[in-house]
């Protein structure tokens, strides 16, 4: 009987790990994909507030009928193409389902485009939560080993 519970727990942890992005992993990926180091605390605060680092987050409850997708909760009225054919400006030129991928390059590229067009104020969570103290990411970039030699 214990082996069934172990199997259930293992399968749940695989599902959960496929959805959550680690804080330092996200900070390093953002930096790798061209986000300036000094903006990383804003991005980390924004993602925490919008999706709690969940790549599969979906918010279908916007008053205008639009849906927010993925880590950055990118809205399908303006930025991505919904699969159901609802009208969209699709300014990021990608299907919304790509914003739910664990390969977050698409989400990062679209979020950077939104930031360039409208600034961080395009995100409700950034406006509500990120005006004061923001997460520190310095520890994410320290070398974990010393040079030997």
JSON list of C-alpha atoms in Angstrom, two decimals:
[
{"chain": "A", "resi": 1, "resn": "UNK", "atom": "CA", "xyz": [0.00, 0.00, 0.00]},
{"chain": "A", "resi": 2, "resn": "UNK", "atom": "CA", "xyz": [2.85, 2.42, 0.80]},
{"chain": "A", "resi": 3, "resn": "UNK", "atom": "CA", "xyz": [4.20, 2.11, -2.75]},
{"chain": "A", "resi": 4, "resn": "UNK", "atom": "CA", "xyz": [0.91, 3.43, -4.17]},
{"chain": "A", "resi": 5, "resn": "UNK", "atom": "CA", "xyz": [1.14, 6.53, -1.99]},
{"chain": "A", "resi": 6, "resn": "UNK", "atom": "CA", "xyz": [4.75, 7.02, -3.00]},
{"chain": "A", "resi": 7, "resn": "UNK", "atom": "CA", "xyz": [3.77, 6.82, -6.67]},
{"chain": "A", "resi": 8, "resn": "UNK", "atom": "CA", "xyz": [0.97, 9.35, -6.12]},
{"chain": "A", "resi": 9, "resn": "UNK", "atom": "CA", "xyz": [3.32, 11.75, -4.29]},
{"chain": "A", "resi": 10, "resn": "UNK", "atom": "CA", "xyz": [5.98, 11.44, -6.99]},
{"chain": "A", "resi": 11, "resn": "UNK", "atom": "CA", "xyz": [3.50, 12.10, -9.78]},
{"chain": "A", "resi": 12, "resn": "UNK", "atom": "CA", "xyz": [2.15, 15.16, -7.95]},
{"chain": "A", "resi": 13, "resn": "UNK", "atom": "CA", "xyz": [5.65, 16.57, -7.47]},
{"chain": "A", "resi": 14, "resn": "UNK", "atom": "CA", "xyz": [6.42, 16.13, -11.19]},
{"chain": "A", "resi": 15, "resn": "UNK", "atom": "CA", "xyz": [3.29, 18.08, -12.13]},
{"chain": "A", "resi": 16, "resn": "UNK", "atom": "CA", "xyz": [4.03, 20.82, -9.60]},
{"chain": "A", "resi": 17, "resn": "UNK", "atom": "CA", "xyz": [7.68, 21.18, -10.62]},
{"chain": "A", "resi": 18, "resn": "UNK", "atom": "CA", "xyz": [6.67, 21.57, -14.26]},
{"chain": "A", "resi": 19, "resn": "UNK", "atom": "CA", "xyz": [4.57, 24.58, -13.39]},
{"chain": "A", "resi": 20, "resn": "UNK", "atom": "CA", "xyz": [6.63, 26.57, -10.90]},
{"chain": "A", "resi": 21, "resn": "UNK", "atom": "CA", "xyz": [9.71, 28.51, -11.94]},
{"chain": "A", "resi": 22, "resn": "UNK", "atom": "CA", "xyz": [12.30, 29.01, -9.21]},
{"chain": "A", "resi": 23, "resn": "UNK", "atom": "CA", "xyz": [13.07, 32.59, -8.29]},
{"chain": "A", "resi": 24, "resn": "UNK", "atom": "CA", "xyz": [16.79, 32.47, -9.05]},
{"chain": "A", "resi": 25, "resn": "UNK", "atom": "CA", "xyz": [16.22, 30.39, -12.17]},
{"chain": "A", "resi": 26, "resn": "UNK", "atom": "CA", "xyz": [13.81, 33.02, -13.45]},
{"chain": "A", "resi": 27, "resn": "UNK", "atom": "CA", "xyz": [16.14, 35.90, -12.58]},
{"chain": "A", "resi": 28, "resn": "UNK", "atom": "CA", "xyz": [19.01, 34.24, -14.46]},
{"chain": "A", "resi": 29, "resn": "UNK", "atom": "CA", "xyz": [16.81, 33.44, -17.47]},
{"chain": "A", "resi": 30, "resn": "UNK", "atom": "CA", "xyz": [15.49, 36.99, -17.64]},
{"chain": "A", "resi": 31, "resn": "UNK", "atom": "CA", "xyz": [19.06, 38.30, -17.55]},
{"chain": "A", "resi": 32, "resn": "UNK", "atom": "CA", "xyz": [20.19, 35.76, -20.17]},
{"chain": "A", "resi": 33, "resn": "UNK", "atom": "CA", "xyz": [17.37, 36.91, -22.47]},
{"chain": "A", "resi": 34, "resn": "UNK", "atom": "CA", "xyz": [18.35, 40.55, -22.28]},
{"chain": "A", "resi": 35, "resn": "UNK", "atom": "CA", "xyz": [16.57, 42.04, -19.25]},
{"chain": "A", "resi": 36, "resn": "UNK", "atom": "CA", "xyz": [18.88, 44.65, -17.70]},
{"chain": "A", "resi": 37, "resn": "UNK", "atom": "CA", "xyz": [20.21, 43.58, -14.29]},
{"chain": "A", "resi": 38, "resn": "UNK", "atom": "CA", "xyz": [18.84, 46.70, -12.58]},
{"chain": "A", "resi": 39, "resn": "UNK", "atom": "CA", "xyz": [15.29, 45.81, -13.76]},
{"chain": "A", "resi": 40, "resn": "UNK", "atom": "CA", "xyz": [15.35, 42.25, -12.39]},
{"chain": "A", "resi": 41, "resn": "UNK", "atom": "CA", "xyz": [13.82, 43.19, -9.00]},
{"chain": "A", "resi": 42, "resn": "UNK", "atom": "CA", "xyz": [10.86, 44.80, -10.80]},
{"chain": "A", "resi": 43, "resn": "UNK", "atom": "CA", "xyz": [10.36, 41.73, -12.99]},
{"chain": "A", "resi": 44, "resn": "UNK", "atom": "CA", "xyz": [10.58, 39.36, -10.01]},
{"chain": "A", "resi": 45, "resn": "UNK", "atom": "CA", "xyz": [8.07, 41.42, -8.05]},
{"chain": "A", "resi": 46, "resn": "UNK", "atom": "CA", "xyz": [5.76, 41.56, -11.06]},
{"chain": "A", "resi": 47, "resn": "UNK", "atom": "CA", "xyz": [5.84, 37.78, -11.65]},
{"chain": "A", "resi": 48, "resn": "UNK", "atom": "CA", "xyz": [5.32, 37.02, -7.98]},
{"chain": "A", "resi": 49, "resn": "UNK", "atom": "CA", "xyz": [2.27, 39.29, -7.91]},
{"chain": "A", "resi": 50, "resn": "UNK", "atom": "CA", "xyz": [0.80, 38.23, -11.25]},
{"chain": "A", "resi": 51, "resn": "UNK", "atom": "CA", "xyz": [1.27, 34.44, -11.27]},
{"chain": "A", "resi": 52, "resn": "UNK", "atom": "CA", "xyz": [3.18, 33.36, -8.14]},
{"chain": "A", "resi": 53, "resn": "UNK", "atom": "CA", "xyz": [5.85, 32.00, -10.54]},
{"chain": "A", "resi": 54, "resn": "UNK", "atom": "CA", "xyz": [3.35, 29.61, -12.16]},
{"chain": "A", "resi": 55, "resn": "UNK", "atom": "CA", "xyz": [3.97, 29.10, -15.90]},
{"chain": "A", "resi": 56, "resn": "UNK", "atom": "CA", "xyz": [0.46, 27.67, -16.32]},
{"chain": "A", "resi": 57, "resn": "UNK", "atom": "CA", "xyz": [-1.42, 30.51, -14.59]},
{"chain": "A", "resi": 58, "resn": "UNK", "atom": "CA", "xyz": [-4.60, 31.63, -16.37]},
{"chain": "A", "resi": 59, "resn": "UNK", "atom": "CA", "xyz": [-6.94, 34.41, -15.26]},
{"chain": "A", "resi": 60, "resn": "UNK", "atom": "CA", "xyz": [-10.21, 34.17, -17.19]},
{"chain": "A", "resi": 61, "resn": "UNK", "atom": "CA", "xyz": [-12.09, 36.70, -15.07]},
{"chain": "A", "resi": 62, "resn": "UNK", "atom": "CA", "xyz": [-11.41, 40.05, -16.73]},
{"chain": "A", "resi": 63, "resn": "UNK", "atom": "CA", "xyz": [-14.51, 42.25, -16.99]},
{"chain": "A", "resi": 64, "resn": "UNK", "atom": "CA", "xyz": [-14.07, 42.66, -20.77]},
{"chain": "A", "resi": 65, "resn": "UNK", "atom": "CA", "xyz": [-14.02, 38.88, -21.34]},
{"chain": "A", "resi": 66, "resn": "UNK", "atom": "CA", "xyz": [-10.29, 38.77, -22.05]},
{"chain": "A", "resi": 67, "resn": "UNK", "atom": "CA", "xyz": [-7.94, 36.25, -20.44]},
{"chain": "A", "resi": 68, "resn": "UNK", "atom": "CA", "xyz": [-4.47, 36.70, -18.87]},
{"chain": "A", "resi": 69, "resn": "UNK", "atom": "CA", "xyz": [-1.88, 34.01, -19.62]},
{"chain": "A", "resi": 70, "resn": "UNK", "atom": "CA", "xyz": [1.26, 32.58, -18.04]},
{"chain": "A", "resi": 71, "resn": "UNK", "atom": "CA", "xyz": [4.01, 33.88, -15.77]},
{"chain": "A", "resi": 72, "resn": "UNK", "atom": "CA", "xyz": [3.48, 37.51, -16.74]},
{"chain": "A", "resi": 73, "resn": "UNK", "atom": "CA", "xyz": [-0.33, 37.27, -17.08]},
{"chain": "A", "resi": 74, "resn": "UNK", "atom": "CA", "xyz": [-0.24, 38.62, -20.62]},
{"chain": "A", "resi": 75, "resn": "UNK", "atom": "CA", "xyz": [-3.66, 39.74, -21.83]},
{"chain": "A", "resi": 76, "resn": "UNK", "atom": "CA", "xyz": [-5.13, 38.18, -24.97]},
{"chain": "A", "resi": 77, "resn": "UNK", "atom": "CA", "xyz": [-7.13, 41.23, -26.01]},
{"chain": "A", "resi": 78, "resn": "UNK", "atom": "CA", "xyz": [-3.93, 43.01, -27.00]},
{"chain": "A", "resi": 79, "resn": "UNK", "atom": "CA", "xyz": [-0.85, 40.83, -26.90]},
{"chain": "A", "resi": 80, "resn": "UNK", "atom": "CA", "xyz": [-1.50, 37.22, -28.02]},
{"chain": "A", "resi": 81, "resn": "UNK", "atom": "CA", "xyz": [-3.89, 35.27, -30.24]},
{"chain": "A", "resi": 82, "resn": "UNK", "atom": "CA", "xyz": [-6.52, 33.24, -28.36]},
{"chain": "A", "resi": 83, "resn": "UNK", "atom": "CA", "xyz": [-7.31, 29.81, -29.81]},
{"chain": "A", "resi": 84, "resn": "UNK", "atom": "CA", "xyz": [-11.08, 30.39, -29.62]},
{"chain": "A", "resi": 85, "resn": "UNK", "atom": "CA", "xyz": [-11.02, 33.11, -32.27]},
{"chain": "A", "resi": 86, "resn": "UNK", "atom": "CA", "xyz": [-11.88, 36.06, -30.02]},
{"chain": "A", "resi": 87, "resn": "UNK", "atom": "CA", "xyz": [-10.62, 39.34, -31.50]},
{"chain": "A", "resi": 88, "resn": "UNK", "atom": "CA", "xyz": [-7.10, 40.35, -30.49]},
{"chain": "A", "resi": 89, "resn": "UNK", "atom": "CA", "xyz": [-4.53, 42.89, -31.60]},
{"chain": "A", "resi": 90, "resn": "UNK", "atom": "CA", "xyz": [-1.95, 40.05, -31.18]},
{"chain": "A", "resi": 91, "resn": "UNK", "atom": "CA", "xyz": [0.87, 42.58, -30.85]},
{"chain": "A", "resi": 92, "resn": "UNK", "atom": "CA", "xyz": [3.37, 39.94, -29.71]},
{"chain": "A", "resi": 93, "resn": "UNK", "atom": "CA", "xyz": [2.47, 37.85, -32.77]},
{"chain": "A", "resi": 94, "resn": "UNK", "atom": "CA", "xyz": [2.09, 34.52, -30.99]},
{"chain": "A", "resi": 95, "resn": "UNK", "atom": "CA", "xyz": [-0.63, 32.10, -29.89]},
{"chain": "A", "resi": 96, "resn": "UNK", "atom": "CA", "xyz": [-1.56, 32.54, -26.23]},
{"chain": "A", "resi": 97, "resn": "UNK", "atom": "CA", "xyz": [-0.95, 28.85, -25.52]},
{"chain": "A", "resi": 98, "resn": "UNK", "atom": "CA", "xyz": [2.81, 29.46, -25.98]},
{"chain": "A", "resi": 99, "resn": "UNK", "atom": "CA", "xyz": [2.65, 31.72, -22.92]},
{"chain": "A", "resi": 100, "resn": "UNK", "atom": "CA", "xyz": [1.83, 28.61, -20.84]},
{"chain": "A", "resi": 101, "resn": "UNK", "atom": "CA", "xyz": [4.91, 26.71, -21.98]},
{"chain": "A", "resi": 102, "resn": "UNK", "atom": "CA", "xyz": [7.64, 25.74, -19.54]},
{"chain": "A", "resi": 103, "resn": "UNK", "atom": "CA", "xyz": [9.96, 27.12, -22.23]},
{"chain": "A", "resi": 104, "resn": "UNK", "atom": "CA", "xyz": [9.53, 30.71, -21.10]},
{"chain": "A", "resi": 105, "resn": "UNK", "atom": "CA", "xyz": [11.41, 32.39, -23.95]},
{"chain": "A", "resi": 106, "resn": "UNK", "atom": "CA", "xyz": [8.12, 33.34, -25.62]},
{"chain": "A", "resi": 107, "resn": "UNK", "atom": "CA", "xyz": [6.72, 34.79, -22.41]},
{"chain": "A", "resi": 108, "resn": "UNK", "atom": "CA", "xyz": [9.89, 36.76, -21.75]},
{"chain": "A", "resi": 109, "resn": "UNK", "atom": "CA", "xyz": [10.02, 38.13, -25.31]},
{"chain": "A", "resi": 110, "resn": "UNK", "atom": "CA", "xyz": [6.40, 39.26, -25.18]},
{"chain": "A", "resi": 111, "resn": "UNK", "atom": "CA", "xyz": [6.74, 40.73, -21.68]},
{"chain": "A", "resi": 112, "resn": "UNK", "atom": "CA", "xyz": [9.83, 42.69, -22.76]},
{"chain": "A", "resi": 113, "resn": "UNK", "atom": "CA", "xyz": [7.86, 44.05, -25.73]},
{"chain": "A", "resi": 114, "resn": "UNK", "atom": "CA", "xyz": [5.01, 45.12, -23.43]},
{"chain": "A", "resi": 115, "resn": "UNK", "atom": "CA", "xyz": [7.52, 46.77, -21.08]},
{"chain": "A", "resi": 116, "resn": "UNK", "atom": "CA", "xyz": [9.06, 48.65, -24.03]},
{"chain": "A", "resi": 117, "resn": "UNK", "atom": "CA", "xyz": [5.64, 49.82, -25.27]},
{"chain": "A", "resi": 118, "resn": "UNK", "atom": "CA", "xyz": [3.90, 50.66, -21.98]},
{"chain": "A", "resi": 119, "resn": "UNK", "atom": "CA", "xyz": [6.36, 50.33, -19.12]},
{"chain": "A", "resi": 120, "resn": "UNK", "atom": "CA", "xyz": [5.85, 48.25, -15.99]},
{"chain": "A", "resi": 121, "resn": "UNK", "atom": "CA", "xyz": [2.62, 50.13, -15.31]},
{"chain": "A", "resi": 122, "resn": "UNK", "atom": "CA", "xyz": [0.95, 47.86, -17.91]},
{"chain": "A", "resi": 123, "resn": "UNK", "atom": "CA", "xyz": [0.75, 45.27, -15.09]},
{"chain": "A", "resi": 124, "resn": "UNK", "atom": "CA", "xyz": [-1.75, 45.69, -12.26]},
{"chain": "A", "resi": 125, "resn": "UNK", "atom": "CA", "xyz": [0.39, 43.68, -9.83]},
{"chain": "A", "resi": 126, "resn": "UNK", "atom": "CA", "xyz": [3.41, 45.90, -10.47]},
{"chain": "A", "resi": 127, "resn": "UNK", "atom": "CA", "xyz": [1.31, 49.02, -9.83]},
{"chain": "A", "resi": 128, "resn": "UNK", "atom": "CA", "xyz": [-0.16, 47.56, -6.63]},
{"chain": "A", "resi": 129, "resn": "UNK", "atom": "CA", "xyz": [2.86, 45.77, -5.14]},
{"chain": "A", "resi": 130, "resn": "UNK", "atom": "CA", "xyz": [6.15, 46.90, -6.61]},
{"chain": "A", "resi": 131, "resn": "UNK", "atom": "CA", "xyz": [6.43, 50.57, -5.77]},
{"chain": "A", "resi": 132, "resn": "UNK", "atom": "CA", "xyz": [8.46, 50.08, -2.59]},
{"chain": "A", "resi": 133, "resn": "UNK", "atom": "CA", "xyz": [10.82, 47.33, -1.52]},
{"chain": "A", "resi": 134, "resn": "UNK", "atom": "CA", "xyz": [11.46, 44.78, -4.25]},
{"chain": "A", "resi": 135, "resn": "UNK", "atom": "CA", "xyz": [13.10, 41.34, -4.17]},
{"chain": "A", "resi": 136, "resn": "UNK", "atom": "CA", "xyz": [16.88, 41.28, -4.10]},
{"chain": "A", "resi": 137, "resn": "UNK", "atom": "CA", "xyz": [18.39, 38.98, -6.74]},
{"chain": "A", "resi": 138, "resn": "UNK", "atom": "CA", "xyz": [22.10, 39.47, -6.00]},
{"chain": "A", "resi": 139, "resn": "UNK", "atom": "CA", "xyz": [22.39, 36.04, -4.37]},
{"chain": "A", "resi": 140, "resn": "UNK", "atom": "CA", "xyz": [21.14, 34.44, -7.59]},
{"chain": "A", "resi": 141, "resn": "UNK", "atom": "CA", "xyz": [24.26, 35.54, -9.44]},
{"chain": "A", "resi": 142, "resn": "UNK", "atom": "CA", "xyz": [26.98, 34.65, -6.93]},
{"chain": "A", "resi": 143, "resn": "UNK", "atom": "CA", "xyz": [29.31, 31.85, -7.87]},
{"chain": "A", "resi": 144, "resn": "UNK", "atom": "CA", "xyz": [28.51, 28.73, -5.87]},
{"chain": "A", "resi": 145, "resn": "UNK", "atom": "CA", "xyz": [32.06, 27.46, -6.06]},
{"chain": "A", "resi": 146, "resn": "UNK", "atom": "CA", "xyz": [35.49, 28.92, -5.53]},
{"chain": "A", "resi": 147, "resn": "UNK", "atom": "CA", "xyz": [38.13, 28.87, -8.18]},
{"chain": "A", "resi": 148, "resn": "UNK", "atom": "CA", "xyz": [40.69, 26.23, -7.41]},
{"chain": "A", "resi": 149, "resn": "UNK", "atom": "CA", "xyz": [44.21, 26.84, -8.47]}
]
